Coordinates of C-alpha atoms in Angstrom, one line a residue:
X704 CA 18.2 -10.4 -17.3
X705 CA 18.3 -12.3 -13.9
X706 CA 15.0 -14.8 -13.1
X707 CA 12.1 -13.6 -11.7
X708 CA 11.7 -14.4 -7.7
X709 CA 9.3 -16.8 -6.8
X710 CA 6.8 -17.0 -3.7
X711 CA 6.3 -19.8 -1.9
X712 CA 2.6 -19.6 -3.4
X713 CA 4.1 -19.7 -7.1
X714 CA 3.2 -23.5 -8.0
X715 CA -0.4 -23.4 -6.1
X716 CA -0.8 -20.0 -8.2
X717 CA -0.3 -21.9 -11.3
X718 CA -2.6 -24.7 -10.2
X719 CA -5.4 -22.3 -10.1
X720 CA -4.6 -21.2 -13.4
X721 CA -2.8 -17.5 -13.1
X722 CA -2.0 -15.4 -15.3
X723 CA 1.5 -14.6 -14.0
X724 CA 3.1 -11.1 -14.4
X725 CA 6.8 -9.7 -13.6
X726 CA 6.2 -7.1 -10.7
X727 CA 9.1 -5.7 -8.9
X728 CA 11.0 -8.7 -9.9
X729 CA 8.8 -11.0 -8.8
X730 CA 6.9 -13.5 -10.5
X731 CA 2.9 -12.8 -9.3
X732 CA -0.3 -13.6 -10.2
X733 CA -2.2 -11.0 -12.2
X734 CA -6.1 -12.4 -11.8
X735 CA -6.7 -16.1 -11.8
X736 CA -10.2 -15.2 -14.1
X737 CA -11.9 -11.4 -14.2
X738 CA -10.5 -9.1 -12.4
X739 CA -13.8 -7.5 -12.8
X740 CA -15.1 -10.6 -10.5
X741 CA -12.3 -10.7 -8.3
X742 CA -12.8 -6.5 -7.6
X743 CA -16.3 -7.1 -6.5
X744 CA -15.7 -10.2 -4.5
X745 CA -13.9 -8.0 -2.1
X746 CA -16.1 -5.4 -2.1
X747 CA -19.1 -7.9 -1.1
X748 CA -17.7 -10.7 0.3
X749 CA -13.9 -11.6 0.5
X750 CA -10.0 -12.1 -1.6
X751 CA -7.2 -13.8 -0.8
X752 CA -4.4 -12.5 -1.9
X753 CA -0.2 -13.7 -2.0
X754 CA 1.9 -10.6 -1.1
X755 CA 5.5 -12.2 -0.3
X756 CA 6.9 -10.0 -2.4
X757 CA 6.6 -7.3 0.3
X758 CA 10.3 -6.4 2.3
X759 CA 10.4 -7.0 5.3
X760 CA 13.3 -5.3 7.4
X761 CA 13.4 -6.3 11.2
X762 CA 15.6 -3.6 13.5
X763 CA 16.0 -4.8 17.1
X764 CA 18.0 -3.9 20.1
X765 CA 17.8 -1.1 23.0
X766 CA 18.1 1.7 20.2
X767 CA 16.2 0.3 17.7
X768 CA 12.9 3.3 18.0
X769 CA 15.6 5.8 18.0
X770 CA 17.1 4.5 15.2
X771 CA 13.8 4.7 13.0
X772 CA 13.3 7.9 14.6
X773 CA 16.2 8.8 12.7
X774 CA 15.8 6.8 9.4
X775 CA 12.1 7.6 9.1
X776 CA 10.0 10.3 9.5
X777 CA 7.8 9.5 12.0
X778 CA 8.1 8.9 15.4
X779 CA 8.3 5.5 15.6
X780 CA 9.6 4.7 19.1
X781 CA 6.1 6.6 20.4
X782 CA 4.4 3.4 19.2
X783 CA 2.7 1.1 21.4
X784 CA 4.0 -3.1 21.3
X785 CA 1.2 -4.1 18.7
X786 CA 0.4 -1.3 17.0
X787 CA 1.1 -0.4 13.7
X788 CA 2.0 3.1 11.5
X789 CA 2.2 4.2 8.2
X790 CA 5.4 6.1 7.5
X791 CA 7.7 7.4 5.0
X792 CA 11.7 7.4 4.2
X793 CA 12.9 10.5 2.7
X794 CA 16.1 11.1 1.1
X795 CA 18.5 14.0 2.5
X796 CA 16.9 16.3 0.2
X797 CA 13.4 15.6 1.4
X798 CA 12.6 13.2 -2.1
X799 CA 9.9 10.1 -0.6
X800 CA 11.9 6.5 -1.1
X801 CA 9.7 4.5 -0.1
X802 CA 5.8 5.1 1.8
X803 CA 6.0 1.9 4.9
X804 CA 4.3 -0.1 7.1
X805 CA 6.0 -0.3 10.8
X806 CA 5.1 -3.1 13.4
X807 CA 6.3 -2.3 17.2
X808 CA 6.7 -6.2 17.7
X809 CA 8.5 -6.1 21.2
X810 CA 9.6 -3.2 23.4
X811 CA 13.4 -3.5 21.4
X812 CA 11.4 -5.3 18.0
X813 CA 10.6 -3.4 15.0
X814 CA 9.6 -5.1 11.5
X815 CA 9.2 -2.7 8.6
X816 CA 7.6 -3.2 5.7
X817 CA 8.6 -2.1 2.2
X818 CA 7.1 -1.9 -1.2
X819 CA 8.7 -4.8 -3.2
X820 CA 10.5 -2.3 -5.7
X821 CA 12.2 -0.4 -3.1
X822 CA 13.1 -3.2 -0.4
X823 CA 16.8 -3.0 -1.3
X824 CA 16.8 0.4 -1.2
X825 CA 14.8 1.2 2.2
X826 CA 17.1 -1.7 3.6
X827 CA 20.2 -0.1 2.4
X828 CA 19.1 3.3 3.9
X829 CA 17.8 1.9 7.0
X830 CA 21.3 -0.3 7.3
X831 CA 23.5 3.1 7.0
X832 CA 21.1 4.8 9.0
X833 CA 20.8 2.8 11.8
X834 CA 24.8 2.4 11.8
X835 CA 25.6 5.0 15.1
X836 CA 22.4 3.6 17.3
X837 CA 22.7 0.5 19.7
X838 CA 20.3 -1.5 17.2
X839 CA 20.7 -4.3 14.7
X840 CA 19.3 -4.2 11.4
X841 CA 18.1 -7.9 9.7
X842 CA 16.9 -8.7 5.9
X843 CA 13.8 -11.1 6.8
X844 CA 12.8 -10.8 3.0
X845 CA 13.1 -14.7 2.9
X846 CA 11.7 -15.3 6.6
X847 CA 8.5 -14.5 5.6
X848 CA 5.4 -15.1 3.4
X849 CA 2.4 -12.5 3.8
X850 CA -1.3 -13.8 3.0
X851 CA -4.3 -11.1 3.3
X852 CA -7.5 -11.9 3.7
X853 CA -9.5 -8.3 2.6
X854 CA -13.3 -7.7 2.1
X855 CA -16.6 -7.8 4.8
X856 CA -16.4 -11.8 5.4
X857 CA -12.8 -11.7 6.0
X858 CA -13.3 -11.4 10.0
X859 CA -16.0 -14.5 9.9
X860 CA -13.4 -16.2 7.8
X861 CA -10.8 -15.4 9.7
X862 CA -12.5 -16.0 12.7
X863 CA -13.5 -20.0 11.9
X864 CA -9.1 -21.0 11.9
X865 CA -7.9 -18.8 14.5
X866 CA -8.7 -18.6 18.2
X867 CA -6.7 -14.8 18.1
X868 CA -8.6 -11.7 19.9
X869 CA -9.9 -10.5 16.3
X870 CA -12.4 -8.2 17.5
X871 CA -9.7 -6.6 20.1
X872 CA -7.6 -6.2 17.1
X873 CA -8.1 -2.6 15.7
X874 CA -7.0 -0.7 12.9
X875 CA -3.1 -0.8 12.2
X876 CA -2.3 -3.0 15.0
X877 CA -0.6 -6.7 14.8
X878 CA -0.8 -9.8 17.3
X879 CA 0.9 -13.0 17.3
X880 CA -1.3 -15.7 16.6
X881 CA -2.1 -19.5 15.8
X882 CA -4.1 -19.3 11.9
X883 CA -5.3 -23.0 10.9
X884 CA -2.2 -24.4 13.0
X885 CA 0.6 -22.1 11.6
X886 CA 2.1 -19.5 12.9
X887 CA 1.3 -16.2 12.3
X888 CA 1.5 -12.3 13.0
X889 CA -1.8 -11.4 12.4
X890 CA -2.4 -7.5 11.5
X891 CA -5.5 -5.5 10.8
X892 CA -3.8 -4.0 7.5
X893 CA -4.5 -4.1 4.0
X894 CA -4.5 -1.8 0.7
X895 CA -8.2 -2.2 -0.6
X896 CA -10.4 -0.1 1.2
X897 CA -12.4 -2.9 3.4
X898 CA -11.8 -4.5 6.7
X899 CA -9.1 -7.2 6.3
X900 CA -6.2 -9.1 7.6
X901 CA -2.6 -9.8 6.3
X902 CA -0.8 -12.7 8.2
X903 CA 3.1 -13.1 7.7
X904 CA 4.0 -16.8 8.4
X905 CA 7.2 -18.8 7.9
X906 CA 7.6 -20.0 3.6
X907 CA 7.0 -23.2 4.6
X908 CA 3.6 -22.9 6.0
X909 CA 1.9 -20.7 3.2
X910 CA 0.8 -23.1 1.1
X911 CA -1.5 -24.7 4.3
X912 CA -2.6 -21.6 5.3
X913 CA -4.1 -20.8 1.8
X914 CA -5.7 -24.3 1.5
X915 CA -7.2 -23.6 5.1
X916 CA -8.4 -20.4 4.7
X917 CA -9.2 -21.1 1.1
X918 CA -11.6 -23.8 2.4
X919 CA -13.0 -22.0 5.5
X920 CA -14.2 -19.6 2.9
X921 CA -15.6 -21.6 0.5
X922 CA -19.4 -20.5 1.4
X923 CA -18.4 -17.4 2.5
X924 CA -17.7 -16.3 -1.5
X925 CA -13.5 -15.8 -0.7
X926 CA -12.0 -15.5 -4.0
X927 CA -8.1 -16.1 -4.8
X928 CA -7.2 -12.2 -6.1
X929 CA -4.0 -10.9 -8.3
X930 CA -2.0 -7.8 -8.7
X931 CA -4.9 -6.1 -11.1
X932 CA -7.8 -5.8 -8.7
X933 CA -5.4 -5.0 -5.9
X934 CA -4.7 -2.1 -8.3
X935 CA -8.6 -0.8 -8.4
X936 CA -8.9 -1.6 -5.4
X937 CA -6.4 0.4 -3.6
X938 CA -7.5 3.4 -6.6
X939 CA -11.0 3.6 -5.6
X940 CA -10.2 3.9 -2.1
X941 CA -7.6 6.5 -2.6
X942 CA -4.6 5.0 -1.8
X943 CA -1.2 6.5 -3.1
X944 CA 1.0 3.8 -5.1
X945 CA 5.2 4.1 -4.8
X946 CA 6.4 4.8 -8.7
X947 CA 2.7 7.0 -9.2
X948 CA 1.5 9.1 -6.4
X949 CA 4.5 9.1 -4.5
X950 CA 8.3 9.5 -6.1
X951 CA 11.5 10.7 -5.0
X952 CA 10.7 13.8 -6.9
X953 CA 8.2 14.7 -4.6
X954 CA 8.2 15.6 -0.5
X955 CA 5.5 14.2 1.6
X956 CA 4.1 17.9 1.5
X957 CA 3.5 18.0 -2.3
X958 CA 2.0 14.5 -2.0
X959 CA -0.6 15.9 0.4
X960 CA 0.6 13.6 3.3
X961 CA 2.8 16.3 5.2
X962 CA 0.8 14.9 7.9
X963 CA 2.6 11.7 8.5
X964 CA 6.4 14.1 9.1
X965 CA 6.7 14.3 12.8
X966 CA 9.1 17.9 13.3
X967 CA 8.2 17.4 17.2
X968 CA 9.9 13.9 18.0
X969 CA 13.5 13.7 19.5
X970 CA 16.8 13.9 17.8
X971 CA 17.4 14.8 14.5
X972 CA 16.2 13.0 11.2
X973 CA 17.3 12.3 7.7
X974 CA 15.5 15.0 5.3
X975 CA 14.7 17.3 8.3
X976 CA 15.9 20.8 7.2
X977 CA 14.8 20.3 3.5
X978 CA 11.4 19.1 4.6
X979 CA 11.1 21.9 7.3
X980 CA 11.6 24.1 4.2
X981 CA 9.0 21.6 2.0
X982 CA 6.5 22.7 4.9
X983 CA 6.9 26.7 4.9
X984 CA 7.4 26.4 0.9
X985 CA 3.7 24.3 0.6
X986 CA 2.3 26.8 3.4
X987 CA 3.2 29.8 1.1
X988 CA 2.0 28.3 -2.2
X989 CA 0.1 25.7 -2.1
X990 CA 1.5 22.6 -4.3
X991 CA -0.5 20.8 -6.9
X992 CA -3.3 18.7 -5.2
X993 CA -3.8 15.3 -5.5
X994 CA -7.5 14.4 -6.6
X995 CA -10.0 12.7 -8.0
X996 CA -11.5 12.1 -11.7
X997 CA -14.2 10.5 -12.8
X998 CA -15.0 10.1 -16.6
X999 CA -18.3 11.5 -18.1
X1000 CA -17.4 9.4 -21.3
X1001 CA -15.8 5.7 -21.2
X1002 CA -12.1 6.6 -22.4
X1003 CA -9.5 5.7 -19.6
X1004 CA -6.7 8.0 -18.9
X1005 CA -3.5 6.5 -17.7
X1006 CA -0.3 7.7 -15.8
X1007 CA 1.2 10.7 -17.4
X1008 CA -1.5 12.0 -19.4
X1009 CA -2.1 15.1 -18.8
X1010 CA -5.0 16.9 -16.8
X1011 CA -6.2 20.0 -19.3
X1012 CA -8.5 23.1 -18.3
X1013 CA -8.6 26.2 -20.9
X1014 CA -6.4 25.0 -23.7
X1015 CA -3.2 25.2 -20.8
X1016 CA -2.2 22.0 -19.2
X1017 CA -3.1 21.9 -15.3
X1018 CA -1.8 19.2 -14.2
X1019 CA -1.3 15.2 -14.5
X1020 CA -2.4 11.8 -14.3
X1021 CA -0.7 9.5 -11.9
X1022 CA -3.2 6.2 -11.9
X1023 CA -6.0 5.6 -14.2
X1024 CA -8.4 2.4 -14.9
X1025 CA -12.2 1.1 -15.2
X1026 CA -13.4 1.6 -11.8
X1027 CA -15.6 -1.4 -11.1
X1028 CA -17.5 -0.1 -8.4
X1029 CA -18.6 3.4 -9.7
X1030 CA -18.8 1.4 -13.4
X1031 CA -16.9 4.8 -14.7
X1032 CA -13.4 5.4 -15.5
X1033 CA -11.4 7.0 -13.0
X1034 CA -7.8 8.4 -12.1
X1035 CA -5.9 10.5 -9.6
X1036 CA -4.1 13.1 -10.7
X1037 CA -1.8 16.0 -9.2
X1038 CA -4.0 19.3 -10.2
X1039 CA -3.2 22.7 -9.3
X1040 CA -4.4 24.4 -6.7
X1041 CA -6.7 27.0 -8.6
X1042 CA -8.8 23.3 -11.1
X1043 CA -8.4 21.1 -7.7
X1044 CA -11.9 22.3 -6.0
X1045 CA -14.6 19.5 -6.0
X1046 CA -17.2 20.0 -9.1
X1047 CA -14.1 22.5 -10.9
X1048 CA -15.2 23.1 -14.2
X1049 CA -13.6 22.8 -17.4
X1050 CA -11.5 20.2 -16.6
X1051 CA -10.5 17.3 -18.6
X1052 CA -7.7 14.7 -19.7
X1053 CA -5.9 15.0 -23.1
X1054 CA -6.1 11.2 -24.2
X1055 CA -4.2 11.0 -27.2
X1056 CA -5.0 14.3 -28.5
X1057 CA -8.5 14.5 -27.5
X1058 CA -9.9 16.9 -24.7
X1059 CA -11.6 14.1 -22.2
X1060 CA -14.4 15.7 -19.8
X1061 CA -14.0 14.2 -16.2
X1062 CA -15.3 15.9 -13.3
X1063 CA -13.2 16.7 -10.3
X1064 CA -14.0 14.7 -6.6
X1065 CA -12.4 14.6 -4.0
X1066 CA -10.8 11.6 -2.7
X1067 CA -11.4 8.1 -2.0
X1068 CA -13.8 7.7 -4.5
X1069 CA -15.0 4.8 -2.3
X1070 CA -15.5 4.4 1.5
X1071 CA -16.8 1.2 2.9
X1072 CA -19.4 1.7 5.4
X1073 CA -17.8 0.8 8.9

C-alpha cells in the first residue's frame, strides 16, 4: 500500500487539529471540529476549504477545443476565454468516467478539472484522445494548489485581498488575478450550493493564501471546512458525486443530465453512437429518476440501500446523511419512473430490514436565495 499524497496545506491542516482521512489517495482533512458547525458556517456566513487533490489537465495548442470536442462531450471550443462548463467523459460505450470542470484560459488554453479518483484516468483518456489533433496535453496535478472560499461572506472576504473584477465575475467563469499577493486564477465555482470562489495558485503560495484569507475572515465567521460537510453540502443542494450518482455503468441520460451531451457540435466524439442510442432508448422508456428523500423518522439510509414501495424494490440509494439544514435525514436515490413523482406515496428505504417512510422531493433540497 503506497503513502497517501499530501497537499501543500497538510502540516497547516494538522496545526488546526484535523481529523485526517484517506480520499482518493490523498491525505485530507475530514472536519477540524463539528461538521455540524462547519455545514452551517457556509450556509450563513463562510468555509474555507483545501481541494488540491483535484486533477488538473492543461491541453494547449491551435487544436486544443477540437480536441475536447472530441474527448468530451460537450462542445468545448464554443466557450468563451474566461468562461467555464461543466462536462462529462464518456467511455466508447457511452459509460460516464469522470463529470468535469473546463476553463477556456487563452484562445489555444484549456485547463480541465477532474475528480481526484479519476485524474489518471481522464488524463489517460484525454492523452489518447487528443493524440491525432494539433494540441498538447500537460499533467499540472503538481502545478497547482486549489483554495475555495464558499458561503454568502465569501465575496466581502474575498473582496478585502484581491483588487480582481469580483462582481464582473459570473457564474462558471475564471479570471487571472492577484489574491493577498499571490497569484491566482480566480473562478466563481464551487460544489456547496452558495456563492463562492476557488483560486488555484502555485504549492508554494497556499499556505499564505490561507493565512490571508483566514485572517480577512476572522469577523466575517470564515471557518476552515473538511471533506464531510463538503459532503452535505454538495447533497442538499443536489449535486451528483463521481463513484454515487454518476458511474461508468450509467450514460449521462440515465443520470438525468443528457442535457450536458452536445450531438450538434462538429466532428465526431468518443461515445457518440452509443449515447445517440442512450437518447432514443431514455426517450422511449424513461430510465430511473434521480430524486429526493427526506426521512419522516431519524434513521439514515446510505448508498446501496434500497428504495422500497409495495413489498417490490423500486429503486436505490446513492448518497444518504443528516441533513443539517432541513435537521432530517436525507438521500438521493435512482427511483423508477412510475414512485419518482413529488409527494409519491408508499415509498420508503429498507434500512437493515426495516421498511423506512421518507417522502419523495424533488431536487436540490436546498437553493440559496440569489
Amino acid at each position: 500500500m503506497s503513502e497517501s499524497r499530501r497537499t501543500a496545506l497538510d502540516a497547516l491542516h494538522r496545526a488546526l487539529g484535523a481529523t485526517m482521512t484517506d480520499f482518493a489517495g490523498w491525505d485530507m482533512p475530514l472536519r477540524y471540529a463539528s461538521e455540524r458547525d462547519e455545514h452551517t458556517a457556509v450556509r450563513t456566513r463562510a468555509g474555507l476549504f483545501d481541494l488540491s487533490h483535484m486533477g488538473e489537465i492543461t491541453v494547449t495548442g491551435p487544436g486544443a477545443g477540437e480536441a475536447l470536442d472530441h474527448a468530451l462531450v460537450g462542445h468545448i471550443s464554443a466557450l468563451a476565454v474566461g468562461r467555464a462548463r461543466y462536462t462529462m467523459i464518456c467511455a466508447p460505450d457511452g459509460g460516464i468516467l469522470d463529470d468535469l470542470i473546463v476553463y477556456r484560459l487563452g484562445d489555444e488554453e484549456y485547463m480541465v478539472v477532474a475528480n481526484a479518483s479519476n485524474a489518471q484516468v481522464v488524463l489517460d483518456a484525454v492523452t489518447e484522445r487528443a493524440a491525432g489533433f494539433d494540441a498538447a496535453v500537460r499533467d499540472d496535478r503538481d502545478a497547482y494548489a486549489l483554495i475555495a472560499v464558499q458561503g454568502p461572506n465569501s465575496p466581502a472576504i474575498l473582496k478585502s485581498v484581491t483588487d480582481a473584477d469580483l462582481d464582473g465575475l459570473k457564474y462558471y467563469a475564471g479570471l487571472p488575478g492577484t489574491v493577498a499577493g499571490v497569484p491566482a486564477l480566480i473562478a466563481r465555482t464551487g460544489y456547496t450550493g452558495e456563492d463562492g470562489f476557488e483560486l488555484f495558485v502555485a504549492p508554494a503560495d497556499a499556505e499564505k493564501l490561507w493565512q490571508a484569507l483566514t485572517e480577512a475572515g476572522a469577523d466575517a465567521g470564515l471557518v476552515p471546512c473538511g471533506l464531510s460537510c463538503r459532503d452535505t453540502l454538495r447533497l442538499e443542494a443536489g449535486m451528483p458525486l463521481y463513484g454515487h450518482e454518476l458511474t461508468t455503468a450509467l450514460t449521462p441520460f440515465d443520470a438525468g443530465l443528457g442535457r450536458v451531451v452536445k450531438f450538434d457540435k462538429p466532428g465526431d466524439f468518443v461515445g457518440r453512437e452509443a449515447l445517440t442510442a442512450a437518447a432514443a432508448k431514455a426517450e422511449a422508456t424513461p430510465p430511473r429518476k434521480l430524486v429526493g428523500l427526506v426521512a419522516e423518522g431519524r434513521r439514515v439510509p446510505r448508498a446501496g440501500y434500497p428504495v422500497v414501495a409495495g413489498g417490490e424494490v423500486v429503486g436505490e440509494v446513492t448518497s444518504g446523511a443528516p441533513s443539517p439544514t432541513l435537521g432530517k435525514p436525507i438521500a438521493m436515490a435512482y427511483v423508477d419512473a412510475a414512485h419518482a413523482a413529488p409527494g409519491a406515496l408508499g415509498v420508503g428505504v429498507d434500512i437493515r430490514g426495516t421498511h423506512e417512510p421518507y417522502e419523495v422531493v424533488a431536487l436540490p433540497f436546498y437553493k440559496r436565495q440569489r
